[in-house]
Amino acid sequence: HHYIKFDHVTYTYPNGMKALDDVSFYITHGEKVGIVGANGAGKSTLILHTNGLLTPSEGNVVIGDVPVTKQTLPIIRRTVGIVFQNPDDQLFMPTVEEDVAFGPVNMNLPDEEIKRRVRDALKEVGAYELRQRATYELSGGQKRSVAIAGVLAMEPDVLVLDEPSSNLDPHARRLLLDRLAGFTHTCLIATHDLDMVRELCQRTIVMSHGHILADGPTATIFENR
Ligand code: ADP
Ligand code: ADP
Protein backbone atom coordinates (compact mmCIF):
# COMPACT_ATOMS: atom_id res chain seq x y z
CA HIS A 1 0.00 0.00 0.00
CA HIS A 2 1.39 3.30 -1.10
CA TYR A 3 1.30 5.65 1.77
CA ILE A 4 3.73 8.53 2.35
CA LYS A 5 5.44 8.97 5.70
CA PHE A 6 7.67 11.86 6.77
CA ASP A 7 9.25 11.14 10.12
CA HIS A 8 10.95 14.14 11.78
CA VAL A 9 12.39 15.38 8.49
CA THR A 10 14.78 18.31 8.62
CA TYR A 11 16.52 19.58 5.50
CA THR A 12 19.22 22.21 5.31
CA TYR A 13 20.44 23.45 1.90
CA PRO A 14 24.22 23.58 1.39
CA ASN A 15 24.10 27.36 1.94
CA GLY A 16 22.77 26.79 5.48
CA MET A 17 19.10 27.56 4.75
CA LYS A 18 16.96 25.23 6.91
CA ALA A 19 14.01 24.71 4.53
CA LEU A 20 12.33 21.86 6.47
CA ASP A 21 12.34 21.81 10.23
CA ASP A 22 11.12 18.62 11.96
CA VAL A 23 8.35 17.82 9.52
CA SER A 24 6.24 14.73 10.33
CA PHE A 25 3.05 13.49 8.68
CA TYR A 26 1.46 10.32 7.41
CA ILE A 27 -0.69 10.09 4.30
CA THR A 28 -2.69 6.90 3.93
CA HIS A 29 -3.22 5.05 0.68
CA GLY A 30 -5.74 6.82 -1.56
CA GLU A 31 -5.75 10.07 0.40
CA LYS A 32 -5.48 13.38 -1.50
CA VAL A 33 -3.66 16.01 0.50
CA GLY A 34 -3.09 19.67 -0.31
CA ILE A 35 0.06 21.49 0.83
CA VAL A 36 -0.38 25.22 1.13
CA GLY A 37 1.72 28.07 2.48
CA ALA A 38 3.45 31.28 1.42
CA ASN A 39 6.34 31.36 -1.05
CA GLY A 40 9.43 30.02 0.66
CA ALA A 41 7.45 27.98 3.22
CA GLY A 42 9.20 24.76 2.11
CA LYS A 43 6.57 23.15 -0.15
CA SER A 44 8.90 22.46 -3.09
CA THR A 45 11.65 21.22 -0.78
CA LEU A 46 9.19 18.79 0.82
CA ILE A 47 8.04 17.57 -2.59
CA LEU A 48 11.59 16.90 -3.76
CA HIS A 49 11.94 14.54 -0.77
CA THR A 50 9.09 12.28 -1.96
CA ASN A 51 11.18 10.71 -4.70
CA GLY A 52 14.68 11.14 -3.32
CA LEU A 53 15.76 14.16 -5.36
CA LEU A 54 16.59 15.52 -1.94
CA THR A 55 17.25 13.31 1.07
CA PRO A 56 16.72 14.47 4.66
CA SER A 57 19.56 15.99 6.66
CA GLU A 58 17.79 14.35 9.62
CA GLY A 59 14.79 12.02 9.79
CA ASN A 60 13.26 9.63 7.26
CA VAL A 61 10.90 9.52 4.33
CA VAL A 62 9.10 6.23 3.62
CA ILE A 63 6.89 5.49 0.61
CA GLY A 64 4.76 2.38 1.05
CA ASP A 65 7.18 0.41 3.27
CA VAL A 66 10.21 1.47 1.22
CA PRO A 67 12.51 4.00 2.89
CA VAL A 68 13.79 6.62 0.45
CA THR A 69 17.55 6.03 0.24
CA LYS A 70 20.15 5.92 -2.52
CA GLN A 71 19.68 2.13 -2.71
CA THR A 72 15.89 2.27 -3.12
CA LEU A 73 15.73 5.14 -5.64
CA PRO A 74 14.92 2.89 -8.64
CA ILE A 75 11.87 1.46 -6.80
CA ILE A 76 10.84 4.83 -5.42
CA ARG A 77 10.98 6.47 -8.86
CA ARG A 78 8.78 3.76 -10.35
CA THR A 79 6.25 4.34 -7.56
CA VAL A 80 6.17 8.12 -7.23
CA GLY A 81 5.32 10.35 -10.19
CA ILE A 82 6.33 13.97 -9.70
CA VAL A 83 5.17 16.98 -11.65
CA PHE A 84 7.81 19.64 -10.96
CA GLN A 85 7.10 23.27 -10.37
CA ASN A 86 8.99 24.19 -13.53
CA PRO A 87 7.97 22.10 -16.56
CA ASP A 88 11.35 22.84 -18.18
CA ASP A 89 12.85 20.55 -15.52
CA GLN A 90 11.08 17.56 -17.00
CA LEU A 91 10.57 18.17 -20.72
CA PHE A 92 13.63 17.21 -22.68
CA MET A 93 12.52 15.21 -25.72
CA PRO A 94 12.19 16.98 -29.11
CA THR A 95 8.44 16.48 -29.55
CA VAL A 96 5.47 16.38 -27.22
CA GLU A 97 4.64 12.80 -28.19
CA GLU A 98 8.18 11.59 -27.52
CA ASP A 99 8.22 13.41 -24.23
CA VAL A 100 5.04 11.81 -22.93
CA ALA A 101 6.24 8.42 -24.22
CA PHE A 102 9.58 8.72 -22.44
CA GLY A 103 8.44 7.17 -19.13
CA PRO A 104 6.42 4.31 -20.67
CA VAL A 105 9.30 3.55 -23.09
CA ASN A 106 11.70 3.34 -20.16
CA MET A 107 9.27 0.99 -18.44
CA ASN A 108 9.72 -1.33 -21.45
CA LEU A 109 5.98 -1.49 -22.11
CA PRO A 110 4.75 -2.97 -25.39
CA ASP A 111 4.43 -0.46 -28.27
CA GLU A 112 0.64 -0.64 -28.37
CA GLU A 113 0.43 0.06 -24.64
CA ILE A 114 2.82 3.01 -24.99
CA LYS A 115 0.72 4.48 -27.82
CA ARG A 116 -2.48 4.03 -25.82
CA ARG A 117 -1.02 5.68 -22.72
CA VAL A 118 0.42 8.63 -24.64
CA ARG A 119 -2.86 9.23 -26.45
CA ASP A 120 -4.99 8.90 -23.31
CA ALA A 121 -2.73 11.09 -21.16
CA LEU A 122 -2.56 13.85 -23.78
CA LYS A 123 -6.34 13.78 -24.23
CA GLU A 124 -6.87 13.89 -20.48
CA VAL A 125 -4.98 17.17 -20.20
CA GLY A 126 -6.36 18.62 -23.45
CA ALA A 127 -3.01 18.55 -25.23
CA TYR A 128 -3.62 15.83 -27.84
CA GLU A 129 -3.56 18.33 -30.70
CA LEU A 130 -0.07 19.41 -29.61
CA ARG A 131 1.36 15.89 -30.00
CA GLN A 132 3.63 16.66 -32.95
CA ARG A 133 4.79 20.05 -31.77
CA ALA A 134 8.30 20.79 -30.57
CA THR A 135 8.24 20.94 -26.77
CA TYR A 136 10.56 23.97 -26.58
CA GLU A 137 8.18 26.17 -28.56
CA LEU A 138 5.11 25.57 -26.38
CA SER A 139 3.66 28.20 -24.07
CA GLY A 140 4.22 27.87 -20.32
CA GLY A 141 0.73 26.48 -19.77
CA GLN A 142 1.04 24.02 -22.66
CA LYS A 143 4.38 22.84 -21.29
CA ARG A 144 2.80 22.25 -17.92
CA SER A 145 -0.05 20.22 -19.44
CA VAL A 146 2.48 18.08 -21.36
CA ALA A 147 4.60 17.59 -18.24
CA ILE A 148 1.49 16.42 -16.37
CA ALA A 149 0.59 14.06 -19.23
CA GLY A 150 4.08 12.55 -19.08
CA VAL A 151 3.63 11.70 -15.42
CA LEU A 152 0.05 10.41 -15.88
CA ALA A 153 1.27 8.14 -18.70
CA MET A 154 3.46 6.34 -16.19
CA GLU A 155 0.36 5.52 -14.11
CA PRO A 156 2.23 6.05 -10.83
CA ASP A 157 0.98 4.63 -7.52
CA VAL A 158 1.68 7.92 -5.81
CA LEU A 159 1.23 11.26 -7.60
CA VAL A 160 2.98 14.38 -6.35
CA LEU A 161 2.37 17.76 -7.97
CA ASP A 162 4.06 21.12 -7.39
CA GLU A 163 1.85 24.04 -8.48
CA PRO A 164 0.13 21.96 -11.16
CA SER A 165 -2.45 24.59 -12.11
CA SER A 166 -0.16 27.61 -12.43
CA ASN A 167 -0.16 29.04 -16.00
CA LEU A 168 -3.06 26.80 -17.04
CA ASP A 169 -5.97 28.44 -18.81
CA PRO A 170 -9.40 27.79 -17.27
CA HIS A 171 -10.17 24.95 -19.68
CA ALA A 172 -6.87 23.15 -19.07
CA ARG A 173 -7.26 23.69 -15.34
CA ARG A 174 -10.76 22.18 -15.37
CA LEU A 175 -9.54 19.12 -17.30
CA LEU A 176 -6.71 18.69 -14.78
CA LEU A 177 -9.06 18.94 -11.79
CA ASP A 178 -11.46 16.42 -13.33
CA ARG A 179 -8.60 14.04 -14.09
CA LEU A 180 -7.19 14.33 -10.58
CA ALA A 181 -10.65 13.83 -9.07
CA GLY A 182 -10.71 10.44 -10.79
CA PHE A 183 -7.23 9.52 -9.54
CA THR A 184 -7.77 6.96 -6.81
CA HIS A 185 -4.20 6.58 -5.59
CA THR A 186 -2.35 8.65 -3.03
CA CYS A 187 -1.92 12.25 -4.18
CA LEU A 188 0.01 15.18 -2.74
CA ILE A 189 -0.57 18.64 -4.24
CA ALA A 190 1.42 21.76 -3.33
CA THR A 191 -0.40 24.81 -4.59
CA HIS A 192 -1.52 28.40 -4.15
CA ASP A 193 -4.79 27.41 -5.87
CA LEU A 194 -6.97 27.12 -2.78
CA ASP A 195 -10.08 26.38 -4.84
CA MET A 196 -8.28 23.35 -6.21
CA VAL A 197 -7.50 22.16 -2.68
CA ARG A 198 -11.11 22.75 -1.60
CA GLU A 199 -12.38 20.73 -4.53
CA LEU A 200 -9.92 17.82 -4.49
CA CYS A 201 -8.29 17.40 -1.12
CA GLN A 202 -10.02 16.02 1.95
CA ARG A 203 -7.01 17.08 3.97
CA THR A 204 -4.73 20.11 3.99
CA ILE A 205 -1.28 20.66 5.45
CA VAL A 206 -0.32 24.30 6.03
CA MET A 207 3.39 25.08 5.98
CA SER A 208 5.24 28.10 7.25
CA HIS A 209 8.97 28.68 7.56
CA GLY A 210 9.80 25.01 7.06
CA HIS A 211 7.40 23.56 9.56
CA ILE A 212 3.82 22.36 9.67
CA LEU A 213 1.52 25.04 11.02
CA ALA A 214 -1.70 23.03 10.70
CA ASP A 215 -2.77 19.63 9.39
CA GLY A 216 -6.38 18.54 9.24
CA PRO A 217 -9.61 18.27 7.28
CA THR A 218 -9.65 20.91 4.53
CA ALA A 219 -13.00 22.33 5.65
CA THR A 220 -11.67 22.88 9.19
CA ILE A 221 -8.37 24.36 8.03
CA PHE A 222 -10.01 26.84 5.67
CA GLU A 223 -12.62 27.95 8.15
CA ASN A 224 -9.84 28.94 10.59
CA ARG A 225 -7.85 31.01 8.09
P1 ADP B 1 7.64 29.21 -5.08
O1 ADP B 1 6.93 29.63 -3.85
O2 ADP B 1 6.76 29.40 -6.27
O3 ADP B 1 8.24 27.85 -4.92
P2 ADP B 1 10.20 30.53 -4.64
O4 ADP B 1 10.52 31.93 -4.96
O5 ADP B 1 10.13 30.14 -3.21
O6 ADP B 1 8.84 30.22 -5.40
O7 ADP B 1 11.28 29.56 -5.30
C1 ADP B 1 11.24 29.12 -6.63
C2 ADP B 1 12.37 28.10 -6.79
O8 ADP B 1 13.64 28.78 -6.81
C3 ADP B 1 12.47 27.14 -5.61
O9 ADP B 1 11.66 26.01 -5.77
C4 ADP B 1 13.92 26.81 -5.56
O10 ADP B 1 14.24 25.68 -6.37
C5 ADP B 1 14.59 28.03 -6.09
N1 ADP B 1 15.13 28.84 -4.98
C6 ADP B 1 14.41 29.58 -4.11
N2 ADP B 1 15.21 30.20 -3.24
C7 ADP B 1 16.46 29.84 -3.56
C8 ADP B 1 17.73 30.18 -3.04
N3 ADP B 1 17.88 30.95 -1.97
N4 ADP B 1 18.82 29.65 -3.63
C9 ADP B 1 18.67 28.86 -4.69
N5 ADP B 1 17.51 28.50 -5.24
C10 ADP B 1 16.40 28.99 -4.68
P1 ADP C 1 8.05 26.97 -1.42
O1 ADP C 1 7.98 25.86 -2.43
O2 ADP C 1 7.06 26.80 -0.31
O3 ADP C 1 8.00 28.31 -2.02
P2 ADP C 1 10.83 26.21 -1.17
O4 ADP C 1 10.86 24.81 -0.72
O5 ADP C 1 11.05 26.50 -2.62
O6 ADP C 1 9.47 26.85 -0.68
O7 ADP C 1 11.87 27.04 -0.35
C1 ADP C 1 12.00 26.92 1.07
C2 ADP C 1 13.19 27.76 1.53
O8 ADP C 1 14.38 27.18 1.03
C3 ADP C 1 13.15 29.19 1.00
O9 ADP C 1 13.66 30.01 2.00
C4 ADP C 1 14.07 29.17 -0.20
O10 ADP C 1 14.67 30.41 -0.41
C5 ADP C 1 15.08 28.11 0.21
N1 ADP C 1 15.61 27.38 -0.94
C6 ADP C 1 14.92 26.73 -1.89
N2 ADP C 1 15.73 26.15 -2.78
C7 ADP C 1 16.97 26.43 -2.37
C8 ADP C 1 18.27 26.11 -2.85
N3 ADP C 1 18.44 25.37 -3.96
N4 ADP C 1 19.33 26.57 -2.17
C9 ADP C 1 19.17 27.30 -1.06
N5 ADP C 1 17.99 27.65 -0.53
C10 ADP C 1 16.91 27.22 -1.18
CSV table of C-alpha atoms and ligand atoms in Angstrom, one decimal:
chain,number,residue,atom,x,y,z
A,1,HIS,CA,0.0,0.0,0.0
A,2,HIS,CA,1.4,3.3,-1.1
A,3,TYR,CA,1.3,5.6,1.8
A,4,ILE,CA,3.7,8.5,2.3
A,5,LYS,CA,5.4,9.0,5.7
A,6,PHE,CA,7.7,11.9,6.8
A,7,ASP,CA,9.3,11.1,10.1
A,8,HIS,CA,11.0,14.1,11.8
A,9,VAL,CA,12.4,15.4,8.5
A,10,THR,CA,14.8,18.3,8.6
A,11,TYR,CA,16.5,19.6,5.5
A,12,THR,CA,19.2,22.2,5.3
A,13,TYR,CA,20.4,23.4,1.9
A,14,PRO,CA,24.2,23.6,1.4
A,15,ASN,CA,24.1,27.4,1.9
A,16,GLY,CA,22.8,26.8,5.5
A,17,MET,CA,19.1,27.6,4.7
A,18,LYS,CA,17.0,25.2,6.9
A,19,ALA,CA,14.0,24.7,4.5
A,20,LEU,CA,12.3,21.9,6.5
A,21,ASP,CA,12.3,21.8,10.2
A,22,ASP,CA,11.1,18.6,12.0
A,23,VAL,CA,8.3,17.8,9.5
A,24,SER,CA,6.2,14.7,10.3
A,25,PHE,CA,3.0,13.5,8.7
A,26,TYR,CA,1.5,10.3,7.4
A,27,ILE,CA,-0.7,10.1,4.3
A,28,THR,CA,-2.7,6.9,3.9
A,29,HIS,CA,-3.2,5.1,0.7
A,30,GLY,CA,-5.7,6.8,-1.6
A,31,GLU,CA,-5.8,10.1,0.4
A,32,LYS,CA,-5.5,13.4,-1.5
A,33,VAL,CA,-3.7,16.0,0.5
A,34,GLY,CA,-3.1,19.7,-0.3
A,35,ILE,CA,0.1,21.5,0.8
A,36,VAL,CA,-0.4,25.2,1.1
A,37,GLY,CA,1.7,28.1,2.5
A,38,ALA,CA,3.4,31.3,1.4
A,39,ASN,CA,6.3,31.4,-1.1
A,40,GLY,CA,9.4,30.0,0.7
A,41,ALA,CA,7.5,28.0,3.2
A,42,GLY,CA,9.2,24.8,2.1
A,43,LYS,CA,6.6,23.2,-0.1
A,44,SER,CA,8.9,22.5,-3.1
A,45,THR,CA,11.6,21.2,-0.8
A,46,LEU,CA,9.2,18.8,0.8
A,47,ILE,CA,8.0,17.6,-2.6
A,48,LEU,CA,11.6,16.9,-3.8
A,49,HIS,CA,11.9,14.5,-0.8
A,50,THR,CA,9.1,12.3,-2.0
A,51,ASN,CA,11.2,10.7,-4.7
A,52,GLY,CA,14.7,11.1,-3.3
A,53,LEU,CA,15.8,14.2,-5.4
A,54,LEU,CA,16.6,15.5,-1.9
A,55,THR,CA,17.3,13.3,1.1
A,56,PRO,CA,16.7,14.5,4.7
A,57,SER,CA,19.6,16.0,6.7
A,58,GLU,CA,17.8,14.4,9.6
A,59,GLY,CA,14.8,12.0,9.8
A,60,ASN,CA,13.3,9.6,7.3
A,61,VAL,CA,10.9,9.5,4.3
A,62,VAL,CA,9.1,6.2,3.6
A,63,ILE,CA,6.9,5.5,0.6
A,64,GLY,CA,4.8,2.4,1.1
A,65,ASP,CA,7.2,0.4,3.3
A,66,VAL,CA,10.2,1.5,1.2
A,67,PRO,CA,12.5,4.0,2.9
A,68,VAL,CA,13.8,6.6,0.4
A,69,THR,CA,17.5,6.0,0.2
A,70,LYS,CA,20.2,5.9,-2.5
A,71,GLN,CA,19.7,2.1,-2.7
A,72,THR,CA,15.9,2.3,-3.1
A,73,LEU,CA,15.7,5.1,-5.6
A,74,PRO,CA,14.9,2.9,-8.6
A,75,ILE,CA,11.9,1.5,-6.8
A,76,ILE,CA,10.8,4.8,-5.4
A,77,ARG,CA,11.0,6.5,-8.9
A,78,ARG,CA,8.8,3.8,-10.3
A,79,THR,CA,6.3,4.3,-7.6
A,80,VAL,CA,6.2,8.1,-7.2
A,81,GLY,CA,5.3,10.3,-10.2
A,82,ILE,CA,6.3,14.0,-9.7
A,83,VAL,CA,5.2,17.0,-11.6
A,84,PHE,CA,7.8,19.6,-11.0
A,85,GLN,CA,7.1,23.3,-10.4
A,86,ASN,CA,9.0,24.2,-13.5
A,87,PRO,CA,8.0,22.1,-16.6
A,88,ASP,CA,11.3,22.8,-18.2
A,89,ASP,CA,12.8,20.6,-15.5
A,90,GLN,CA,11.1,17.6,-17.0
A,91,LEU,CA,10.6,18.2,-20.7
A,92,PHE,CA,13.6,17.2,-22.7
A,93,MET,CA,12.5,15.2,-25.7
A,94,PRO,CA,12.2,17.0,-29.1
A,95,THR,CA,8.4,16.5,-29.6
A,96,VAL,CA,5.5,16.4,-27.2
A,97,GLU,CA,4.6,12.8,-28.2
A,98,GLU,CA,8.2,11.6,-27.5
A,99,ASP,CA,8.2,13.4,-24.2
A,100,VAL,CA,5.0,11.8,-22.9
A,101,ALA,CA,6.2,8.4,-24.2
A,102,PHE,CA,9.6,8.7,-22.4
A,103,GLY,CA,8.4,7.2,-19.1
A,104,PRO,CA,6.4,4.3,-20.7
A,105,VAL,CA,9.3,3.5,-23.1
A,106,ASN,CA,11.7,3.3,-20.2
A,107,MET,CA,9.3,1.0,-18.4
A,108,ASN,CA,9.7,-1.3,-21.5
A,109,LEU,CA,6.0,-1.5,-22.1
A,110,PRO,CA,4.8,-3.0,-25.4
A,111,ASP,CA,4.4,-0.5,-28.3
A,112,GLU,CA,0.6,-0.6,-28.4
A,113,GLU,CA,0.4,0.1,-24.6
A,114,ILE,CA,2.8,3.0,-25.0
A,115,LYS,CA,0.7,4.5,-27.8
A,116,ARG,CA,-2.5,4.0,-25.8
A,117,ARG,CA,-1.0,5.7,-22.7
A,118,VAL,CA,0.4,8.6,-24.6
A,119,ARG,CA,-2.9,9.2,-26.5
A,120,ASP,CA,-5.0,8.9,-23.3
A,121,ALA,CA,-2.7,11.1,-21.2
A,122,LEU,CA,-2.6,13.8,-23.8
A,123,LYS,CA,-6.3,13.8,-24.2
A,124,GLU,CA,-6.9,13.9,-20.5
A,125,VAL,CA,-5.0,17.2,-20.2
A,126,GLY,CA,-6.4,18.6,-23.4
A,127,ALA,CA,-3.0,18.6,-25.2
A,128,TYR,CA,-3.6,15.8,-27.8
A,129,GLU,CA,-3.6,18.3,-30.7
A,130,LEU,CA,-0.1,19.4,-29.6
A,131,ARG,CA,1.4,15.9,-30.0
A,132,GLN,CA,3.6,16.7,-32.9
A,133,ARG,CA,4.8,20.1,-31.8
A,134,ALA,CA,8.3,20.8,-30.6
A,135,THR,CA,8.2,20.9,-26.8
A,136,TYR,CA,10.6,24.0,-26.6
A,137,GLU,CA,8.2,26.2,-28.6
A,138,LEU,CA,5.1,25.6,-26.4
A,139,SER,CA,3.7,28.2,-24.1
A,140,GLY,CA,4.2,27.9,-20.3
A,141,GLY,CA,0.7,26.5,-19.8
A,142,GLN,CA,1.0,24.0,-22.7
A,143,LYS,CA,4.4,22.8,-21.3
A,144,ARG,CA,2.8,22.2,-17.9
A,145,SER,CA,-0.1,20.2,-19.4
A,146,VAL,CA,2.5,18.1,-21.4
A,147,ALA,CA,4.6,17.6,-18.2
A,148,ILE,CA,1.5,16.4,-16.4
A,149,ALA,CA,0.6,14.1,-19.2
A,150,GLY,CA,4.1,12.6,-19.1
A,151,VAL,CA,3.6,11.7,-15.4
A,152,LEU,CA,0.0,10.4,-15.9
A,153,ALA,CA,1.3,8.1,-18.7
A,154,MET,CA,3.5,6.3,-16.2
A,155,GLU,CA,0.4,5.5,-14.1
A,156,PRO,CA,2.2,6.0,-10.8
A,157,ASP,CA,1.0,4.6,-7.5
A,158,VAL,CA,1.7,7.9,-5.8
A,159,LEU,CA,1.2,11.3,-7.6
A,160,VAL,CA,3.0,14.4,-6.3
A,161,LEU,CA,2.4,17.8,-8.0
A,162,ASP,CA,4.1,21.1,-7.4
A,163,GLU,CA,1.9,24.0,-8.5
A,164,PRO,CA,0.1,22.0,-11.2
A,165,SER,CA,-2.4,24.6,-12.1
A,166,SER,CA,-0.2,27.6,-12.4
A,167,ASN,CA,-0.2,29.0,-16.0
A,168,LEU,CA,-3.1,26.8,-17.0
A,169,ASP,CA,-6.0,28.4,-18.8
A,170,PRO,CA,-9.4,27.8,-17.3
A,171,HIS,CA,-10.2,25.0,-19.7
A,172,ALA,CA,-6.9,23.1,-19.1
A,173,ARG,CA,-7.3,23.7,-15.3
A,174,ARG,CA,-10.8,22.2,-15.4
A,175,LEU,CA,-9.5,19.1,-17.3
A,176,LEU,CA,-6.7,18.7,-14.8
A,177,LEU,CA,-9.1,18.9,-11.8
A,178,ASP,CA,-11.5,16.4,-13.3
A,179,ARG,CA,-8.6,14.0,-14.1
A,180,LEU,CA,-7.2,14.3,-10.6
A,181,ALA,CA,-10.7,13.8,-9.1
A,182,GLY,CA,-10.7,10.4,-10.8
A,183,PHE,CA,-7.2,9.5,-9.5
A,184,THR,CA,-7.8,7.0,-6.8
A,185,HIS,CA,-4.2,6.6,-5.6
A,186,THR,CA,-2.3,8.7,-3.0
A,187,CYS,CA,-1.9,12.2,-4.2
A,188,LEU,CA,0.0,15.2,-2.7
A,189,ILE,CA,-0.6,18.6,-4.2
A,190,ALA,CA,1.4,21.8,-3.3
A,191,THR,CA,-0.4,24.8,-4.6
A,192,HIS,CA,-1.5,28.4,-4.1
A,193,ASP,CA,-4.8,27.4,-5.9
A,194,LEU,CA,-7.0,27.1,-2.8
A,195,ASP,CA,-10.1,26.4,-4.8
A,196,MET,CA,-8.3,23.3,-6.2
A,197,VAL,CA,-7.5,22.2,-2.7
A,198,ARG,CA,-11.1,22.7,-1.6
A,199,GLU,CA,-12.4,20.7,-4.5
A,200,LEU,CA,-9.9,17.8,-4.5
A,201,CYS,CA,-8.3,17.4,-1.1
A,202,GLN,CA,-10.0,16.0,1.9
A,203,ARG,CA,-7.0,17.1,4.0
A,204,THR,CA,-4.7,20.1,4.0
A,205,ILE,CA,-1.3,20.7,5.5
A,206,VAL,CA,-0.3,24.3,6.0
A,207,MET,CA,3.4,25.1,6.0
A,208,SER,CA,5.2,28.1,7.3
A,209,HIS,CA,9.0,28.7,7.6
A,210,GLY,CA,9.8,25.0,7.1
A,211,HIS,CA,7.4,23.6,9.6
A,212,ILE,CA,3.8,22.4,9.7
A,213,LEU,CA,1.5,25.0,11.0
A,214,ALA,CA,-1.7,23.0,10.7
A,215,ASP,CA,-2.8,19.6,9.4
A,216,GLY,CA,-6.4,18.5,9.2
A,217,PRO,CA,-9.6,18.3,7.3
A,218,THR,CA,-9.6,20.9,4.5
A,219,ALA,CA,-13.0,22.3,5.7
A,220,THR,CA,-11.7,22.9,9.2
A,221,ILE,CA,-8.4,24.4,8.0
A,222,PHE,CA,-10.0,26.8,5.7
A,223,GLU,CA,-12.6,27.9,8.1
A,224,ASN,CA,-9.8,28.9,10.6
A,225,ARG,CA,-7.8,31.0,8.1
B,1,ADP,P1,7.6,29.2,-5.1
B,1,ADP,O1,6.9,29.6,-3.9
B,1,ADP,O2,6.8,29.4,-6.3
B,1,ADP,O3,8.2,27.9,-4.9
B,1,ADP,P2,10.2,30.5,-4.6
B,1,ADP,O4,10.5,31.9,-5.0
B,1,ADP,O5,10.1,30.1,-3.2
B,1,ADP,O6,8.8,30.2,-5.4
B,1,ADP,O7,11.3,29.6,-5.3
B,1,ADP,C1,11.2,29.1,-6.6
B,1,ADP,C2,12.4,28.1,-6.8
B,1,ADP,O8,13.6,28.8,-6.8
B,1,ADP,C3,12.5,27.1,-5.6
B,1,ADP,O9,11.7,26.0,-5.8
B,1,ADP,C4,13.9,26.8,-5.6
B,1,ADP,O10,14.2,25.7,-6.4
B,1,ADP,C5,14.6,28.0,-6.1
B,1,ADP,N1,15.1,28.8,-5.0
B,1,ADP,C6,14.4,29.6,-4.1
B,1,ADP,N2,15.2,30.2,-3.2
B,1,ADP,C7,16.5,29.8,-3.6
B,1,ADP,C8,17.7,30.2,-3.0
B,1,ADP,N3,17.9,31.0,-2.0
B,1,ADP,N4,18.8,29.6,-3.6
B,1,ADP,C9,18.7,28.9,-4.7
B,1,ADP,N5,17.5,28.5,-5.2
B,1,ADP,C10,16.4,29.0,-4.7
B,2,ADP,P1,8.1,27.0,-1.4
B,2,ADP,O1,8.0,25.9,-2.4
B,2,ADP,O2,7.1,26.8,-0.3
B,2,ADP,O3,8.0,28.3,-2.0
B,2,ADP,P2,10.8,26.2,-1.2
B,2,ADP,O4,10.9,24.8,-0.7
B,2,ADP,O5,11.0,26.5,-2.6
B,2,ADP,O6,9.5,26.9,-0.7
B,2,ADP,O7,11.9,27.0,-0.3
B,2,ADP,C1,12.0,26.9,1.1
B,2,ADP,C2,13.2,27.8,1.5
B,2,ADP,O8,14.4,27.2,1.0
B,2,ADP,C3,13.2,29.2,1.0
B,2,ADP,O9,13.7,30.0,2.0
B,2,ADP,C4,14.1,29.2,-0.2
B,2,ADP,O10,14.7,30.4,-0.4
B,2,ADP,C5,15.1,28.1,0.2
B,2,ADP,N1,15.6,27.4,-0.9
B,2,ADP,C6,14.9,26.7,-1.9
B,2,ADP,N2,15.7,26.2,-2.8
B,2,ADP,C7,17.0,26.4,-2.4
B,2,ADP,C8,18.3,26.1,-2.9
B,2,ADP,N3,18.4,25.4,-4.0
B,2,ADP,N4,19.3,26.6,-2.2
B,2,ADP,C9,19.2,27.3,-1.1
B,2,ADP,N5,18.0,27.6,-0.5
B,2,ADP,C10,16.9,27.2,-1.2
